Short mmCIF file of C-alpha atoms and ligand atoms in Angstrom, two decimals:
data_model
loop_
_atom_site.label_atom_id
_atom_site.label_comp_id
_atom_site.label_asym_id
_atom_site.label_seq_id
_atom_site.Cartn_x
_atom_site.Cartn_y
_atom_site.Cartn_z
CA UNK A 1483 -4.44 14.50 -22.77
CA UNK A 1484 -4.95 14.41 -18.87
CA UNK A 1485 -4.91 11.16 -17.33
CA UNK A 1486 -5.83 10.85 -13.58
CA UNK A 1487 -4.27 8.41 -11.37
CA UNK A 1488 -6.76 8.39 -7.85
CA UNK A 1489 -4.54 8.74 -4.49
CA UNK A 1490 -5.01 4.92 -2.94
CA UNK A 1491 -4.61 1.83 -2.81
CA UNK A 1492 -1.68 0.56 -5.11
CA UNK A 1493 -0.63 4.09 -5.77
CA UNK A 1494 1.33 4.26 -2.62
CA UNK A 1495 3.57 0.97 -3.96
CA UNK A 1496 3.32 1.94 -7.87
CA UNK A 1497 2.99 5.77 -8.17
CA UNK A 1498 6.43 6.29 -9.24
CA UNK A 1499 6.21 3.96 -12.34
CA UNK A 1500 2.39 4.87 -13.12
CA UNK A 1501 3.40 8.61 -13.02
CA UNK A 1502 6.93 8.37 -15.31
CA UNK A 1503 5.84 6.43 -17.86
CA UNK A 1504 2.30 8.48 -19.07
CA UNK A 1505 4.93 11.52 -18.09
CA UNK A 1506 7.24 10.43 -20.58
CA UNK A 1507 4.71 9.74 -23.17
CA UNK A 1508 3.98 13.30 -22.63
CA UNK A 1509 0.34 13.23 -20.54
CA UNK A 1510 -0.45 15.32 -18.32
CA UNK A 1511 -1.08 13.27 -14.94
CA UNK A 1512 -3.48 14.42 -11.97
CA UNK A 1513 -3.70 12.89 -8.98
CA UNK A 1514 -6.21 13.43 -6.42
CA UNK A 1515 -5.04 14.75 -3.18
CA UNK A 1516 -4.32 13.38 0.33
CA UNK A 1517 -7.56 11.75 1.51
CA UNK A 1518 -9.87 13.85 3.62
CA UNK A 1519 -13.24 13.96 5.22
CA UNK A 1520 -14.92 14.73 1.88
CA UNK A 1521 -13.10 11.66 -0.62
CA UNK A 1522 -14.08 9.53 2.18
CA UNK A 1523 -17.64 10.53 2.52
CA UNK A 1524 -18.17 10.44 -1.29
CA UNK A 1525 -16.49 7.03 -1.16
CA UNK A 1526 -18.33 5.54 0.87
CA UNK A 1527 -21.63 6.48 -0.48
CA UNK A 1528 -20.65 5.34 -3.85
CA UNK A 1529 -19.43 2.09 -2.98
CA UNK A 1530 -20.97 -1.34 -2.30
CA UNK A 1531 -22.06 -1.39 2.03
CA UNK A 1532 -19.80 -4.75 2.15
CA UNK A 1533 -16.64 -3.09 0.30
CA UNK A 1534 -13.66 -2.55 2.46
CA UNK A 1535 -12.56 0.77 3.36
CA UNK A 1536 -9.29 1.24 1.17
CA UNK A 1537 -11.59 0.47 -1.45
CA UNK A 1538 -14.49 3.05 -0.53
CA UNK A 1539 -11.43 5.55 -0.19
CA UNK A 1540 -10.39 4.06 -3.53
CA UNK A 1541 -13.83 5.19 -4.89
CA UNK A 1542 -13.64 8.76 -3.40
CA UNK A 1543 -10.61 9.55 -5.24
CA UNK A 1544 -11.71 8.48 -8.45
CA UNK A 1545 -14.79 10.07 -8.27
CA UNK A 1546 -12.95 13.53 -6.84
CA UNK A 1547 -11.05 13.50 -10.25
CA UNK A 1548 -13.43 12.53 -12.57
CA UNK A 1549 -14.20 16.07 -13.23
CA UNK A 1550 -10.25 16.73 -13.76
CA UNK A 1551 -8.83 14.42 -16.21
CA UNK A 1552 -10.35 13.00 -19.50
CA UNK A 1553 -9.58 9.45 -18.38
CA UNK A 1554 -8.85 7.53 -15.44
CA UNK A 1555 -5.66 4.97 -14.94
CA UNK A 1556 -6.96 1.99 -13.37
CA UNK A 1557 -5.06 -1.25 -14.05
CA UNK A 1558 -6.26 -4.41 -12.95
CA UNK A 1559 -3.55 -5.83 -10.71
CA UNK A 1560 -4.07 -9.42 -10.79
CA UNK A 1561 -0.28 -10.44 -9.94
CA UNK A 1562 3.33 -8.19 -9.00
CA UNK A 1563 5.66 -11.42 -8.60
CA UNK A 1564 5.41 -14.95 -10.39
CA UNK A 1565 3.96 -17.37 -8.18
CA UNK A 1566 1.61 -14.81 -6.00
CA UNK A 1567 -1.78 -12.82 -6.59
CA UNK A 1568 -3.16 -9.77 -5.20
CA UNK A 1569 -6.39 -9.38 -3.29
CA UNK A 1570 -9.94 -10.29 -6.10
CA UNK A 1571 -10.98 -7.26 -4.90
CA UNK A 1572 -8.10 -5.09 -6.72
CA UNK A 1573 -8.87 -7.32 -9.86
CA UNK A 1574 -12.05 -6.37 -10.13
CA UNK A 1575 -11.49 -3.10 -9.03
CA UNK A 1576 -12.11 -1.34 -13.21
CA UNK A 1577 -15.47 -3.57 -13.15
CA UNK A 1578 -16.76 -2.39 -10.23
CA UNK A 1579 -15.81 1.25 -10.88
CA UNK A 1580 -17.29 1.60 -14.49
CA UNK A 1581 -20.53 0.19 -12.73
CA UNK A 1582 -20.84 2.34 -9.67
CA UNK A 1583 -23.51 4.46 -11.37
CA UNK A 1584 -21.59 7.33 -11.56
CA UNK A 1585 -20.30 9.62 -14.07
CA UNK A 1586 -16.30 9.04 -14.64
CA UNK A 1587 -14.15 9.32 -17.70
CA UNK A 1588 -12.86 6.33 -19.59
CA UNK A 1589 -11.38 4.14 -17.32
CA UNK A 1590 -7.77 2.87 -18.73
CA UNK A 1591 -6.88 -0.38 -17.39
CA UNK A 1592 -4.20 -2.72 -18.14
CA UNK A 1593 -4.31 -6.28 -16.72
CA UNK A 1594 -0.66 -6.52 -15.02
CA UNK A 1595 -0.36 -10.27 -14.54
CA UNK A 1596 3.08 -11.13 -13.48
CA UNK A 1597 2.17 -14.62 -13.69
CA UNK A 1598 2.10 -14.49 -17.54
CA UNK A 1599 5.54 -14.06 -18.08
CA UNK A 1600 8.18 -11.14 -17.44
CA UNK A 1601 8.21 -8.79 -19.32
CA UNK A 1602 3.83 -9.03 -18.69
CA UNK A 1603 3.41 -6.15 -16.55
CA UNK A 1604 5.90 -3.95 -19.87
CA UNK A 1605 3.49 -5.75 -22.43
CA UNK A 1606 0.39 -4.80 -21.21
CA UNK A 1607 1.42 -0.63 -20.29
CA UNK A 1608 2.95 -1.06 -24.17
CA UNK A 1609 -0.77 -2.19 -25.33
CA UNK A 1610 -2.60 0.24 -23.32
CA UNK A 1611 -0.46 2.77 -24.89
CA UNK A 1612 -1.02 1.65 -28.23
CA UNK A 1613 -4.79 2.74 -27.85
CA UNK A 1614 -4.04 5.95 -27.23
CA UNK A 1615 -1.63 6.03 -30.00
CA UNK A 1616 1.88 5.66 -29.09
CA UNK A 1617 4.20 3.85 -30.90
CA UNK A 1618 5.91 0.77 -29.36
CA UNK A 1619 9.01 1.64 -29.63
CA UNK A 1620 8.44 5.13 -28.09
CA UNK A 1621 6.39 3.09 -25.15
CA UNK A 1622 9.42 0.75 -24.58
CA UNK A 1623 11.44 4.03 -23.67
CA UNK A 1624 8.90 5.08 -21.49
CA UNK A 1625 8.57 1.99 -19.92
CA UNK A 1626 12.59 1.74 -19.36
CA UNK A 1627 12.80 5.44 -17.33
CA UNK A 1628 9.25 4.35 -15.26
CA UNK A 1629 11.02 1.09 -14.22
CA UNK A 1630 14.17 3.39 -12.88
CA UNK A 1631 12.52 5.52 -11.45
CA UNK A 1632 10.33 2.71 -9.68
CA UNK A 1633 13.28 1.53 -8.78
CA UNK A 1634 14.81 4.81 -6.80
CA UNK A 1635 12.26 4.83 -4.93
CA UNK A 1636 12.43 1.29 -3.38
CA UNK A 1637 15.58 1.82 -3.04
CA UNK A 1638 14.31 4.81 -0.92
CA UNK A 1639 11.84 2.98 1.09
CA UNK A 1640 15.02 0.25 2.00
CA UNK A 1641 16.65 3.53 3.44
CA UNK A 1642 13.99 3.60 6.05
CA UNK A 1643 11.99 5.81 4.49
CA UNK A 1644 8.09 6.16 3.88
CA UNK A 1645 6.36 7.16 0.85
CA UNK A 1646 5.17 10.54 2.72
CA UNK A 1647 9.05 10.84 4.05
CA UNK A 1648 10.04 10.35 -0.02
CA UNK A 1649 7.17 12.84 -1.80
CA UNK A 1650 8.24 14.95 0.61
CA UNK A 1651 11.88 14.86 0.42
CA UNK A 1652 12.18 14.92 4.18
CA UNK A 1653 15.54 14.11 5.57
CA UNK A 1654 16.65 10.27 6.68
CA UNK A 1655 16.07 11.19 10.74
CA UNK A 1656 14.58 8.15 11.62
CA UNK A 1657 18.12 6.17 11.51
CA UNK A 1658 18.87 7.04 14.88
CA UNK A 1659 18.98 4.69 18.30
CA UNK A 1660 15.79 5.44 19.27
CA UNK A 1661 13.77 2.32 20.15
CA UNK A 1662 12.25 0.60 16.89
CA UNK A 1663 8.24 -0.25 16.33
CA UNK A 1664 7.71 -2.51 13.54
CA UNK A 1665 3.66 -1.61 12.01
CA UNK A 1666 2.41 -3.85 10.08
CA UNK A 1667 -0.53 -3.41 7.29
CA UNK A 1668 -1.20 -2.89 3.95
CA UNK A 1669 0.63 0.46 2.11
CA UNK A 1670 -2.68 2.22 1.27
CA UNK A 1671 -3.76 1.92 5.11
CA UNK A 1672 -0.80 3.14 6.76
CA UNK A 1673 0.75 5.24 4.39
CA UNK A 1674 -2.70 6.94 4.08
CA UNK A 1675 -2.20 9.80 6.98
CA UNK A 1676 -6.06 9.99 7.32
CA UNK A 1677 -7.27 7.01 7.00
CA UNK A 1678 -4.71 5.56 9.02
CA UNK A 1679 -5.69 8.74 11.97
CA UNK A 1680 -1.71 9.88 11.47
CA UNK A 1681 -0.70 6.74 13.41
CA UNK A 1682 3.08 6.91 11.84
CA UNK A 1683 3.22 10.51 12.70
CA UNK A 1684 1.99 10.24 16.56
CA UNK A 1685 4.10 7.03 17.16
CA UNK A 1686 7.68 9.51 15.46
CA UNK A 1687 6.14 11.84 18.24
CA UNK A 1688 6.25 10.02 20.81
CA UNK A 1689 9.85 8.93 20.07
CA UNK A 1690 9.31 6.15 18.18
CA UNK A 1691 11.25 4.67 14.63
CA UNK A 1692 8.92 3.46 12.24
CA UNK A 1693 9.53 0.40 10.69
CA UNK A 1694 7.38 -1.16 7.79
CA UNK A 1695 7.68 -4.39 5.71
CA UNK A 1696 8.46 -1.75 3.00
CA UNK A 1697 11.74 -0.99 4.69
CA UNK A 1698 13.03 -4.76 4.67
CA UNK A 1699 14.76 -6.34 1.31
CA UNK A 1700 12.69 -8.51 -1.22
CA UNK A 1701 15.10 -11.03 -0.27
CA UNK A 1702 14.21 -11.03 3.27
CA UNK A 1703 10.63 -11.08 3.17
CA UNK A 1704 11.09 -14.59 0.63
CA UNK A 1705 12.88 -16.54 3.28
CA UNK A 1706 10.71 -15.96 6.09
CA UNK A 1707 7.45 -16.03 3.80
CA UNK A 1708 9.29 -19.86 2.80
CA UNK A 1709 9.13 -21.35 6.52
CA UNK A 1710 5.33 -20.65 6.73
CA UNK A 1711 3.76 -24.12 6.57
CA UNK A 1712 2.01 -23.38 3.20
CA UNK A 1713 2.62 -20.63 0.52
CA UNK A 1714 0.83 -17.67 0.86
CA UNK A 1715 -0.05 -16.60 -2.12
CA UNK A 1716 -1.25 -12.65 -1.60
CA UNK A 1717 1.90 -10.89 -2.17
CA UNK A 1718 0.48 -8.20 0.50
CA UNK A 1719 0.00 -10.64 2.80
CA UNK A 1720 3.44 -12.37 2.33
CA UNK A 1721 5.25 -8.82 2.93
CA UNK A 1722 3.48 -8.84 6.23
CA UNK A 1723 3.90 -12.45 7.43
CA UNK A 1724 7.15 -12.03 6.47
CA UNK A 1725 8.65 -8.94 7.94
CA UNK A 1726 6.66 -9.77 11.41
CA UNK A 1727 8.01 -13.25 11.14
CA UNK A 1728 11.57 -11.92 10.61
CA UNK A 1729 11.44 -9.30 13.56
CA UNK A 1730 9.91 -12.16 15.81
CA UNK A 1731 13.13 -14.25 15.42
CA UNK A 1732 15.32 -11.35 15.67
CA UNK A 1733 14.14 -9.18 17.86
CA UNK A 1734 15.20 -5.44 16.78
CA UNK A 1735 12.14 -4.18 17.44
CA UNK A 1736 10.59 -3.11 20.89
CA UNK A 1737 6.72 -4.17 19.39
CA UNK A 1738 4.81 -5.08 16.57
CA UNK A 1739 1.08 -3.14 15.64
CA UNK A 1740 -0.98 -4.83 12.58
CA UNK A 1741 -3.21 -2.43 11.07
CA UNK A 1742 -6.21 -4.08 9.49
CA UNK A 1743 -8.91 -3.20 7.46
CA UNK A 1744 -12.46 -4.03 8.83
CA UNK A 1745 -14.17 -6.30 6.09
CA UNK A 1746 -10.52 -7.29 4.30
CA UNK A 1747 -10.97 -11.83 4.07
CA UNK A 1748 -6.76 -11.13 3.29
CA UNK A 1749 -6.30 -9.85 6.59
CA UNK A 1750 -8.35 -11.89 8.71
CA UNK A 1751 -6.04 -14.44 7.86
CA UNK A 1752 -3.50 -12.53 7.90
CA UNK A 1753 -3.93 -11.40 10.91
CA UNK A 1754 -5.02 -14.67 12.67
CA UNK A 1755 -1.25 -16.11 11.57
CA UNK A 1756 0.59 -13.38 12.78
CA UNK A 1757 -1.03 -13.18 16.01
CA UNK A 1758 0.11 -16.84 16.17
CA UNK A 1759 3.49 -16.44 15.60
CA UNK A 1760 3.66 -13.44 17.93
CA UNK A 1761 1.97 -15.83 20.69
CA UNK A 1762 4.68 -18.29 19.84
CA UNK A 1763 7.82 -16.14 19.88
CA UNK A 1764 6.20 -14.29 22.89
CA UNK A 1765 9.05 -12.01 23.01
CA UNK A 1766 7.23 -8.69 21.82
CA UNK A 1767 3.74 -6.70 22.70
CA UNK A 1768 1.69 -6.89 20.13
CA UNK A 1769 -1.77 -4.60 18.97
CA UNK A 1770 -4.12 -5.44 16.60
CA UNK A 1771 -6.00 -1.88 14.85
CA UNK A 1772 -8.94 -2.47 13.13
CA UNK A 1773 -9.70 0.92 11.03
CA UNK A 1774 -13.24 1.40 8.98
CA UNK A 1775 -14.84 4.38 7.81
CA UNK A 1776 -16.54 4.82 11.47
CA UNK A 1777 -12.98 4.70 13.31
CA UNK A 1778 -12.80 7.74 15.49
CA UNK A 1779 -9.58 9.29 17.20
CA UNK A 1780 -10.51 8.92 20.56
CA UNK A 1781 -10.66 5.12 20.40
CA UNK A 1782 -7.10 4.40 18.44
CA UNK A 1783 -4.97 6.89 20.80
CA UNK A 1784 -6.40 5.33 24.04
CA UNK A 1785 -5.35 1.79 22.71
CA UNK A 1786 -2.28 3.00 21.27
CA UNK A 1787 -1.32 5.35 24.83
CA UNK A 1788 -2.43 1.43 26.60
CA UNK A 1789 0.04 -0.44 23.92
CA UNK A 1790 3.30 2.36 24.08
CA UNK A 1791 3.07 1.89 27.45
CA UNK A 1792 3.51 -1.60 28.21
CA UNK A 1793 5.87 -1.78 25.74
CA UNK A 1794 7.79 1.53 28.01
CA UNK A 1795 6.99 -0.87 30.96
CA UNK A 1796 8.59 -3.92 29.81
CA UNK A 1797 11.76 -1.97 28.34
CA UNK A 1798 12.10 -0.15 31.99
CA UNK A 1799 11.67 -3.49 33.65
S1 SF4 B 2964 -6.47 -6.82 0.63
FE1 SF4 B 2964 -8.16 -6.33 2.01
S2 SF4 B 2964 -8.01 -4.13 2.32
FE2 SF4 B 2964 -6.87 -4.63 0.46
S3 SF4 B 2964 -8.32 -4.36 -1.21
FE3 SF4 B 2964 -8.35 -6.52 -0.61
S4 SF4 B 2964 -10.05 -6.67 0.85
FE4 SF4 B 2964 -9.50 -4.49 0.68
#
């Protein structure tokens, strides 16, 4: 059997377990590639006008691999940690893909809802399995190496490390004194080299370290998401608040860019909150992105050449 797992949204925090544990059960797993012009352009005419973009890239992936793989791996991510929930849009994300009109696979998709308990997000891969015929026992062991393996490569993304630095085994050269930008946004928008117009890359180029909320421990990210005057409950949107809060005390870094998604309700509020906090601590420059499927070159580098150098300015002055 050949199950396909699309290139985007949560597969740029979860690929590691997704891939290991239908590995292990012995499937074949294909995965769409990098995003380009084409998966966007297909995405975008198959999804919904209001849908956000990492979900009309979501779309063009699927729809790329359809042809490839006899089903499709699609869980429904309703919560990662007890207490928080992630976007309604990734919940309903199997709904609105079986009803796009178009012709997929079987989509496979386990409702991983940390909120039920923990061992939730094991019970439900376990179940799912079960329907294609595995036994429980030989899912458990599956499960066990996927959550290792998930585990490495955290443990990799602590190291300072992206998930493009870690697929591609580069080297850990980003540990070095050069001055520190912290971006901010969700994994699927920056970690996505086209939809995100290579901004990690350019910013390395210019002499940059790249730091992301991925980078900082769990532990971290809990404290300062605790001195926000309410809980946030998005997960995604605590890991930002968080790691821009945290930098905003510190310092550490020499500026902060939050890359949003045009149309994403998380972020707007997201957004508004961090731009608060950065007003408040007025200690660092600060740019707001907004990518959509229209988002052109031209426009990001001449903001981003305006940001870098204000933030050169204020470090020569
Ligand atoms: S959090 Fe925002 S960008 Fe992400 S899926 Fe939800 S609406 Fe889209």
């Amino acid at each position: 059997m050949r199950i396909g797992i699309p290139r985007a949204l949560l597969y740029y925090h979860y690929y590691p377990l997704w891939l290991t544990f239908w590995q292990q059960l012995g499937l074949q797993v294909k995965s769409s590639p990098p995003t380009n012009k084409e998966i966007l352009n297909q995405g975008v005419s198959a999804a919904v006008a209001e849908a956000c973009l990492p979900v009309k890239v979501f779309y063009g992936h699927a729809l790329h691999l359809a042809p490839q793989a006899e089903f499709l791996f699609v869980p429904r991510l309703v919560s990662a940690e007890p207490g928080t929930y992630i976007c309604p849009k990734l919940m309903g994300l199997p709904d609105m893909l079986r009803h796009a009109g178009k012709k997929l696979p079987p989509v496979i998709s386990p409702t991983l809802n940390a909120r039920c308990g923990p061992r939730a997000w094991e019970l439900a891969f376990i179940r799912t399995a079960a329907v294609l015929g595995f036994g429980a026992r030989q899912a458990e062991r599956a499960w066990k190496v996927a959550v290792a393996e998930q585990a490495r490569y955290t443990a990799k993304l602590g190291e300072g490390k992206t998930p493009l630095d870690v697929s591609e085994g580069a080297e850990d050269d980003d540990r070095s004194s050069r001055k520190a930008l912290l971006v901010l946004s969700h994994p699927y928008n920056l970690f996505d080299d086209f939809v995100s117009l290579g901004l990690i890359r350019r910013l390395r180029a210019r002499g940059y370290r790249v730091i992301t909320a991925e980078m900082l421990p769990g532990r971290v990210i809990a404290e300062e998401a605790a001195r926000l005057p309410k809980a946030l409950f998005w997960s995604l949107g605590r890991l930002i608040l968080g790691a821009g809060g945290y930098y905003l005390r510190s310092g550490g870094v020499v500026g902060i860019i939050h890359v949003v998604s045009f149309g994403c309700g998380p972020d707007s509020l997201v957004g508004e909150l961090l731009e608060r906090q950065a007003r408040r601590f007025g200690k660092l420059p600060f740019l707001l992105l907004t990518l959509d499927e229209h988002t052109g070159d031209g426009g990001m580098v001449t903001r981003l050449e305006a940001f870098l150098d204000m933030v050169e300015w204020r470090g020569a002055s």
